[in-house]
């Protein structure tokens, strides 16, 4: 009776924790989708590595989702094969999550160069790529910034160099001639590099913390 009760308790615990893993899988899918949408709103032209990160998070969430299904079914039906499959997959997921968290922390220190290069690329394509132009305007307005280091960066960009103006999204107050002969009194004098760098670092830390939290919970 004691052995039978103990097995029922183990069965219930395995089922319960797999349900929690299933919720974690759904959470990672949601985080991946949010990260993809957020990345699309920034003016930085994403590299293959950065643009693939949200997709990788979604894929990991889907894998955890189905792995927890194996665990739940294996515990409920007391299937040795399904529980073994679950244990193997969970071990692999654990290693991937640790690797992802380490990679995120390491990338955090390389954010500045990536962001600076991306912002300059976005500025050089301003007016030529409509989605990128809209993203740059929206970001400058939301973060009250202009250019990479400051508003004078626009003086080296195509049409703005010729007429001594900046995008209207740099204006403190959106008036008719606010972007003509810009000065700190009429346009934002802070560059977007610092703002975007801080925003990306904060989000990388959040994603890495979630990955580590789920990984140690799996242990």
PDB file of C-alpha atoms in Angstrom:
ATOM      1  CA  UNK A   1       0.000   0.000   0.000  1.00  0.00           C
ATOM      2  CA  UNK A   2       2.829   2.382   0.901  1.00  0.00           C
ATOM      3  CA  UNK A   3       4.653   1.595  -2.367  1.00  0.00           C
ATOM      4  CA  UNK A   4       1.446   2.047  -4.362  1.00  0.00           C
ATOM      5  CA  UNK A   5       0.757   5.379  -2.638  1.00  0.00           C
ATOM      6  CA  UNK A   6       4.314   6.521  -3.240  1.00  0.00           C
ATOM      7  CA  UNK A   7       4.063   5.677  -6.962  1.00  0.00           C
ATOM      8  CA  UNK A   8       0.803   7.612  -7.221  1.00  0.00           C
ATOM      9  CA  UNK A   9       2.482  10.585  -5.560  1.00  0.00           C
ATOM     10  CA  UNK A  10       5.425  10.411  -7.989  1.00  0.00           C
ATOM     11  CA  UNK A  11       3.004  10.066 -10.901  1.00  0.00           C
ATOM     12  CA  UNK A  12       1.100  13.158  -9.746  1.00  0.00           C
ATOM     13  CA  UNK A  13       4.295  15.199  -9.231  1.00  0.00           C
ATOM     14  CA  UNK A  14       5.672  14.308 -12.681  1.00  0.00           C
ATOM     15  CA  UNK A  15       2.349  15.240 -14.262  1.00  0.00           C
ATOM     16  CA  UNK A  16       2.190  18.505 -12.283  1.00  0.00           C
ATOM     17  CA  UNK A  17       5.731  19.613 -13.143  1.00  0.00           C
ATOM     18  CA  UNK A  18       5.209  18.759 -16.803  1.00  0.00           C
ATOM     19  CA  UNK A  19       2.144  20.959 -16.803  1.00  0.00           C
ATOM     20  CA  UNK A  20       4.377  23.761 -15.468  1.00  0.00           C
ATOM     21  CA  UNK A  21       6.887  23.029 -18.280  1.00  0.00           C
ATOM     22  CA  UNK A  22       4.017  23.255 -20.756  1.00  0.00           C
ATOM     23  CA  UNK A  23       3.179  26.709 -19.383  1.00  0.00           C
ATOM     24  CA  UNK A  24       6.885  27.652 -19.662  1.00  0.00           C
ATOM     25  CA  UNK A  25       6.838  26.556 -23.315  1.00  0.00           C
ATOM     26  CA  UNK A  26       3.837  28.782 -23.998  1.00  0.00           C
ATOM     27  CA  UNK A  27       5.607  31.642 -22.176  1.00  0.00           C
ATOM     28  CA  UNK A  28       8.742  31.249 -24.319  1.00  0.00           C
ATOM     29  CA  UNK A  29       6.644  31.262 -27.500  1.00  0.00           C
ATOM     30  CA  UNK A  30       4.994  34.485 -26.327  1.00  0.00           C
ATOM     31  CA  UNK A  31       8.388  36.041 -25.428  1.00  0.00           C
ATOM     32  CA  UNK A  32       9.821  35.056 -28.826  1.00  0.00           C
ATOM     33  CA  UNK A  33       6.892  36.624 -30.673  1.00  0.00           C
ATOM     34  CA  UNK A  34       7.147  39.770 -28.535  1.00  0.00           C
ATOM     35  CA  UNK A  35      10.910  39.994 -29.208  1.00  0.00           C
ATOM     36  CA  UNK A  36      10.336  39.610 -32.957  1.00  0.00           C
ATOM     37  CA  UNK A  37       7.727  42.379 -32.957  1.00  0.00           C
ATOM     38  CA  UNK A  38       9.905  44.634 -30.773  1.00  0.00           C
ATOM     39  CA  UNK A  39      12.966  44.047 -32.982  1.00  0.00           C
ATOM     40  CA  UNK A  40      10.898  44.996 -36.012  1.00  0.00           C
ATOM     41  CA  UNK A  41      10.038  48.336 -34.381  1.00  0.00           C
ATOM     42  CA  UNK A  42      13.678  49.364 -33.937  1.00  0.00           C
ATOM     43  CA  UNK A  43      15.576  51.223 -36.686  1.00  0.00           C
ATOM     44  CA  UNK A  44      18.592  48.906 -36.464  1.00  0.00           C
ATOM     45  CA  UNK A  45      19.091  46.748 -39.544  1.00  0.00           C
ATOM     46  CA  UNK A  46      19.275  43.281 -37.927  1.00  0.00           C
ATOM     47  CA  UNK A  47      22.084  40.887 -38.712  1.00  0.00           C
ATOM     48  CA  UNK A  48      21.385  37.227 -39.396  1.00  0.00           C
ATOM     49  CA  UNK A  49      22.254  36.365 -35.792  1.00  0.00           C
ATOM     50  CA  UNK A  50      20.133  38.987 -34.069  1.00  0.00           C
ATOM     51  CA  UNK A  51      17.125  38.543 -36.366  1.00  0.00           C
ATOM     52  CA  UNK A  52      17.177  34.786 -35.796  1.00  0.00           C
ATOM     53  CA  UNK A  53      17.218  35.033 -31.999  1.00  0.00           C
ATOM     54  CA  UNK A  54      13.449  35.582 -31.519  1.00  0.00           C
ATOM     55  CA  UNK A  55      12.748  32.732 -33.952  1.00  0.00           C
ATOM     56  CA  UNK A  56      15.093  30.472 -31.950  1.00  0.00           C
ATOM     57  CA  UNK A  57      13.203  31.367 -28.748  1.00  0.00           C
ATOM     58  CA  UNK A  58       9.879  30.471 -30.397  1.00  0.00           C
ATOM     59  CA  UNK A  59      11.321  27.162 -31.653  1.00  0.00           C
ATOM     60  CA  UNK A  60      12.639  26.369 -28.162  1.00  0.00           C
ATOM     61  CA  UNK A  61       9.196  27.149 -26.725  1.00  0.00           C
ATOM     62  CA  UNK A  62       7.539  24.804 -29.225  1.00  0.00           C
ATOM     63  CA  UNK A  63      10.033  22.025 -28.392  1.00  0.00           C
ATOM     64  CA  UNK A  64       9.377  22.454 -24.643  1.00  0.00           C
ATOM     65  CA  UNK A  65       5.640  22.485 -25.371  1.00  0.00           C
ATOM     66  CA  UNK A  66       5.761  19.078 -27.076  1.00  0.00           C
ATOM     67  CA  UNK A  67       8.369  17.669 -24.675  1.00  0.00           C
ATOM     68  CA  UNK A  68       6.071  18.410 -21.741  1.00  0.00           C
ATOM     69  CA  UNK A  69       3.314  16.613 -23.648  1.00  0.00           C
ATOM     70  CA  UNK A  70       5.490  13.476 -23.707  1.00  0.00           C
ATOM     71  CA  UNK A  71       6.108  13.853 -19.987  1.00  0.00           C
ATOM     72  CA  UNK A  72       2.422  14.344 -19.138  1.00  0.00           C
ATOM     73  CA  UNK A  73       1.286  11.406 -21.251  1.00  0.00           C
ATOM     74  CA  UNK A  74       4.123   9.218 -20.015  1.00  0.00           C
ATOM     75  CA  UNK A  75       3.293   9.960 -16.381  1.00  0.00           C
ATOM     76  CA  UNK A  76      -0.447   9.515 -16.878  1.00  0.00           C
ATOM     77  CA  UNK A  77      -0.148   6.237 -18.819  1.00  0.00           C
ATOM     78  CA  UNK A  78       2.954   5.119 -16.889  1.00  0.00           C
ATOM     79  CA  UNK A  79       4.764   4.597 -20.205  1.00  0.00           C
ATOM     80  CA  UNK A  80       8.468   3.898 -19.714  1.00  0.00           C
ATOM     81  CA  UNK A  81       9.260   4.759 -23.359  1.00  0.00           C
ATOM     82  CA  UNK A  82       7.531   8.158 -23.247  1.00  0.00           C
ATOM     83  CA  UNK A  83       9.056   9.104 -19.889  1.00  0.00           C
ATOM     84  CA  UNK A  84      12.534   8.129 -21.169  1.00  0.00           C
ATOM     85  CA  UNK A  85      11.999  10.214 -24.324  1.00  0.00           C
ATOM     86  CA  UNK A  86      10.898  13.093 -22.111  1.00  0.00           C
ATOM     87  CA  UNK A  87      14.009  12.799 -19.908  1.00  0.00           C
ATOM     88  CA  UNK A  88      16.368  12.808 -22.920  1.00  0.00           C
ATOM     89  CA  UNK A  89      14.648  15.777 -24.564  1.00  0.00           C
ATOM     90  CA  UNK A  90      14.563  17.681 -21.280  1.00  0.00           C
ATOM     91  CA  UNK A  91      18.316  17.173 -20.822  1.00  0.00           C
ATOM     92  CA  UNK A  92      18.975  18.532 -24.316  1.00  0.00           C
ATOM     93  CA  UNK A  93      16.679  21.521 -23.701  1.00  0.00           C
ATOM     94  CA  UNK A  94      18.460  22.237 -20.413  1.00  0.00           C
ATOM     95  CA  UNK A  95      21.842  22.394 -22.172  1.00  0.00           C
ATOM     96  CA  UNK A  96      20.439  24.603 -24.957  1.00  0.00           C
ATOM     97  CA  UNK A  97      18.931  27.023 -22.435  1.00  0.00           C
ATOM     98  CA  UNK A  98      22.214  27.307 -20.522  1.00  0.00           C
ATOM     99  CA  UNK A  99      24.062  27.936 -23.805  1.00  0.00           C
ATOM    100  CA  UNK A 100      21.459  30.558 -24.820  1.00  0.00           C
ATOM    101  CA  UNK A 101      21.743  32.367 -21.490  1.00  0.00           C
ATOM    102  CA  UNK A 102      25.568  32.437 -21.715  1.00  0.00           C
ATOM    103  CA  UNK A 103      25.425  33.611 -25.339  1.00  0.00           C
ATOM    104  CA  UNK A 104      22.975  36.364 -24.377  1.00  0.00           C
ATOM    105  CA  UNK A 105      25.235  37.567 -21.569  1.00  0.00           C
ATOM    106  CA  UNK A 106      28.317  37.556 -23.825  1.00  0.00           C
ATOM    107  CA  UNK A 107      26.449  39.388 -26.618  1.00  0.00           C
ATOM    108  CA  UNK A 108      25.401  42.042 -24.093  1.00  0.00           C
ATOM    109  CA  UNK A 109      28.983  43.368 -24.096  1.00  0.00           C
ATOM    110  CA  UNK A 110      29.034  43.577 -27.914  1.00  0.00           C
ATOM    111  CA  UNK A 111      25.788  45.484 -28.207  1.00  0.00           C
ATOM    112  CA  UNK A 112      27.355  48.929 -28.659  1.00  0.00           C
ATOM    113  CA  UNK A 113      29.263  48.120 -31.871  1.00  0.00           C
ATOM    114  CA  UNK A 114      26.307  46.223 -33.357  1.00  0.00           C
ATOM    115  CA  UNK A 115      23.844  49.018 -32.519  1.00  0.00           C
ATOM    116  CA  UNK A 116      26.156  51.773 -33.794  1.00  0.00           C
ATOM    117  CA  UNK A 117      26.686  49.994 -37.108  1.00  0.00           C
ATOM    118  CA  UNK A 118      22.953  49.302 -37.432  1.00  0.00           C
ATOM    119  CA  UNK A 119      21.976  52.924 -36.735  1.00  0.00           C
ATOM    120  CA  UNK A 120      24.431  54.279 -39.291  1.00  0.00           C
ATOM    121  CA  UNK A 121      23.131  51.806 -41.862  1.00  0.00           C
ATOM    122  CA  UNK A 122      19.554  52.870 -41.078  1.00  0.00           C
ATOM    123  CA  UNK A 123      20.485  56.540 -41.480  1.00  0.00           C
ATOM    124  CA  UNK A 124      22.174  55.915 -44.838  1.00  0.00           C
ATOM    125  CA  UNK A 125      18.985  54.250 -46.124  1.00  0.00           C
ATOM    126  CA  UNK A 126      16.645  56.887 -44.677  1.00  0.00           C
ATOM    127  CA  UNK A 127      14.066  57.922 -47.264  1.00  0.00           C
ATOM    128  CA  UNK A 128      14.893  54.968 -49.527  1.00  0.00           C
ATOM    129  CA  UNK A 129      13.473  52.154 -47.391  1.00  0.00           C
ATOM    130  CA  UNK A 130       9.981  53.160 -46.216  1.00  0.00           C
ATOM    131  CA  UNK A 131       9.580  50.670 -43.296  1.00  0.00           C
ATOM    132  CA  UNK A 132      13.074  51.523 -42.059  1.00  0.00           C
ATOM    133  CA  UNK A 133      12.378  55.255 -42.389  1.00  0.00           C
ATOM    134  CA  UNK A 134       9.180  54.909 -40.357  1.00  0.00           C
ATOM    135  CA  UNK A 135      10.995  52.847 -37.712  1.00  0.00           C
ATOM    136  CA  UNK A 136      13.733  55.487 -37.432  1.00  0.00           C
ATOM    137  CA  UNK A 137      11.196  58.321 -37.125  1.00  0.00           C
ATOM    138  CA  UNK A 138       9.169  56.435 -34.529  1.00  0.00           C
ATOM    139  CA  UNK A 139      12.255  55.566 -32.480  1.00  0.00           C
ATOM    140  CA  UNK A 140      13.595  59.150 -32.488  1.00  0.00           C
ATOM    141  CA  UNK A 141      10.237  60.443 -31.321  1.00  0.00           C
ATOM    142  CA  UNK A 142       9.682  57.804 -28.633  1.00  0.00           C
ATOM    143  CA  UNK A 143      13.198  58.077 -27.162  1.00  0.00           C
ATOM    144  CA  UNK A 144      13.628  61.831 -27.775  1.00  0.00           C
ATOM    145  CA  UNK A 145      16.894  61.344 -29.640  1.00  0.00           C
ATOM    146  CA  UNK A 146      18.414  62.331 -32.974  1.00  0.00           C
ATOM    147  CA  UNK A 147      21.195  60.721 -35.000  1.00  0.00           C
ATOM    148  CA  UNK A 148      23.743  58.257 -33.621  1.00  0.00           C
ATOM    149  CA  UNK A 149      25.756  60.385 -31.182  1.00  0.00           C
ATOM    150  CA  UNK A 150      23.822  63.657 -31.747  1.00  0.00           C
ATOM    151  CA  UNK A 151      21.829  65.547 -34.386  1.00  0.00           C
ATOM    152  CA  UNK A 152      24.957  66.635 -36.325  1.00  0.00           C
ATOM    153  CA  UNK A 153      25.308  63.057 -37.643  1.00  0.00           C
ATOM    154  CA  UNK A 154      22.532  63.823 -40.138  1.00  0.00           C
ATOM    155  CA  UNK A 155      24.787  66.455 -41.780  1.00  0.00           C
ATOM    156  CA  UNK A 156      26.689  63.626 -43.471  1.00  0.00           C
ATOM    157  CA  UNK A 157      23.589  61.898 -44.843  1.00  0.00           C
ATOM    158  CA  UNK A 158      22.565  62.539 -48.469  1.00  0.00           C
ATOM    159  CA  UNK A 159      19.748  65.098 -48.793  1.00  0.00           C
ATOM    160  CA  UNK A 160      20.197  66.448 -45.274  1.00  0.00           C
ATOM    161  CA  UNK A 161      23.829  67.368 -45.998  1.00  0.00           C
ATOM    162  CA  UNK A 162      22.747  69.473 -48.983  1.00  0.00           C
ATOM    163  CA  UNK A 163      20.136  71.637 -47.272  1.00  0.00           C
ATOM    164  CA  UNK A 164      21.312  71.645 -43.640  1.00  0.00           C
ATOM    165  CA  UNK A 165      18.242  69.930 -42.184  1.00  0.00           C
ATOM    166  CA  UNK A 166      17.401  66.864 -40.089  1.00  0.00           C
ATOM    167  CA  UNK A 167      14.322  64.597 -40.132  1.00  0.00           C
ATOM    168  CA  UNK A 168      11.230  66.193 -38.627  1.00  0.00           C
ATOM    169  CA  UNK A 169      11.124  63.345 -36.094  1.00  0.00           C
ATOM    170  CA  UNK A 170      14.117  65.042 -34.406  1.00  0.00           C
ATOM    171  CA  UNK A 171      12.075  68.146 -33.581  1.00  0.00           C
ATOM    172  CA  UNK A 172      11.214  68.938 -29.989  1.00  0.00           C
ATOM    173  CA  UNK A 173       8.059  70.675 -31.244  1.00  0.00           C
ATOM    174  CA  UNK A 174       6.683  69.684 -34.642  1.00  0.00           C
ATOM    175  CA  UNK A 175       6.479  73.057 -36.363  1.00  0.00           C
ATOM    176  CA  UNK A 176       6.884  73.984 -40.034  1.00  0.00           C
ATOM    177  CA  UNK A 177      10.603  74.829 -39.983  1.00  0.00           C
ATOM    178  CA  UNK A 178      11.697  73.033 -36.811  1.00  0.00           C
ATOM    179  CA  UNK A 179      14.175  70.833 -38.719  1.00  0.00           C
ATOM    180  CA  UNK A 180      15.844  73.681 -40.645  1.00  0.00           C
ATOM    181  CA  UNK A 181      19.233  74.851 -39.309  1.00  0.00           C
ATOM    182  CA  UNK A 182      18.877  72.556 -36.270  1.00  0.00           C
ATOM    183  CA  UNK A 183      20.152  73.509 -32.830  1.00  0.00           C
ATOM    184  CA  UNK A 184      19.738  72.037 -29.328  1.00  0.00           C
ATOM    185  CA  UNK A 185      16.858  74.464 -28.818  1.00  0.00           C
ATOM    186  CA  UNK A 186      14.813  73.064 -31.724  1.00  0.00           C
ATOM    187  CA  UNK A 187      15.830  69.385 -31.985  1.00  0.00           C
ATOM    188  CA  UNK A 188      16.802  66.597 -29.596  1.00  0.00           C
ATOM    189  CA  UNK A 189      20.520  66.928 -28.870  1.00  0.00           C
ATOM    190  CA  UNK A 190      20.950  63.413 -27.466  1.00  0.00           C
ATOM    191  CA  UNK A 191      21.962  60.622 -29.852  1.00  0.00           C
ATOM    192  CA  UNK A 192      19.979  57.385 -30.242  1.00  0.00           C
ATOM    193  CA  UNK A 193      22.987  55.101 -29.670  1.00  0.00           C
ATOM    194  CA  UNK A 194      22.788  55.320 -25.878  1.00  0.00           C
ATOM    195  CA  UNK A 195      19.003  54.887 -25.805  1.00  0.00           C
ATOM    196  CA  UNK A 196      18.885  51.916 -28.175  1.00  0.00           C
ATOM    197  CA  UNK A 197      21.909  50.263 -26.559  1.00  0.00           C
ATOM    198  CA  UNK A 198      20.247  50.465 -23.138  1.00  0.00           C
ATOM    199  CA  UNK A 199      16.935  49.178 -24.489  1.00  0.00           C
ATOM    200  CA  UNK A 200      18.550  46.136 -26.166  1.00  0.00           C
ATOM    201  CA  UNK A 201      20.754  45.339 -23.149  1.00  0.00           C
ATOM    202  CA  UNK A 202      17.738  45.411 -20.841  1.00  0.00           C
ATOM    203  CA  UNK A 203      15.787  43.040 -23.067  1.00  0.00           C
ATOM    204  CA  UNK A 204      18.751  40.666 -23.509  1.00  0.00           C
ATOM    205  CA  UNK A 205      19.123  40.444 -19.730  1.00  0.00           C
ATOM    206  CA  UNK A 206      15.385  39.680 -19.370  1.00  0.00           C
ATOM    207  CA  UNK A 207      15.506  36.901 -21.989  1.00  0.00           C
ATOM    208  CA  UNK A 208      18.690  35.411 -20.477  1.00  0.00           C
ATOM    209  CA  UNK A 209      17.161  35.512 -16.969  1.00  0.00           C
ATOM    210  CA  UNK A 210      13.994  33.759 -18.204  1.00  0.00           C
ATOM    211  CA  UNK A 211      16.066  31.063 -19.948  1.00  0.00           C
ATOM    212  CA  UNK A 212      18.164  30.468 -16.814  1.00  0.00           C
ATOM    213  CA  UNK A 213      15.100  30.474 -14.566  1.00  0.00           C
ATOM    214  CA  UNK A 214      13.314  27.848 -16.661  1.00  0.00           C
ATOM    215  CA  UNK A 215      16.510  25.779 -16.941  1.00  0.00           C
ATOM    216  CA  UNK A 216      17.090  25.620 -13.177  1.00  0.00           C
ATOM    217  CA  UNK A 217      13.397  24.933 -12.600  1.00  0.00           C
ATOM    218  CA  UNK A 218      13.759  21.930 -14.932  1.00  0.00           C
ATOM    219  CA  UNK A 219      16.624  20.627 -12.762  1.00  0.00           C
TER     220      UNK A 219
END
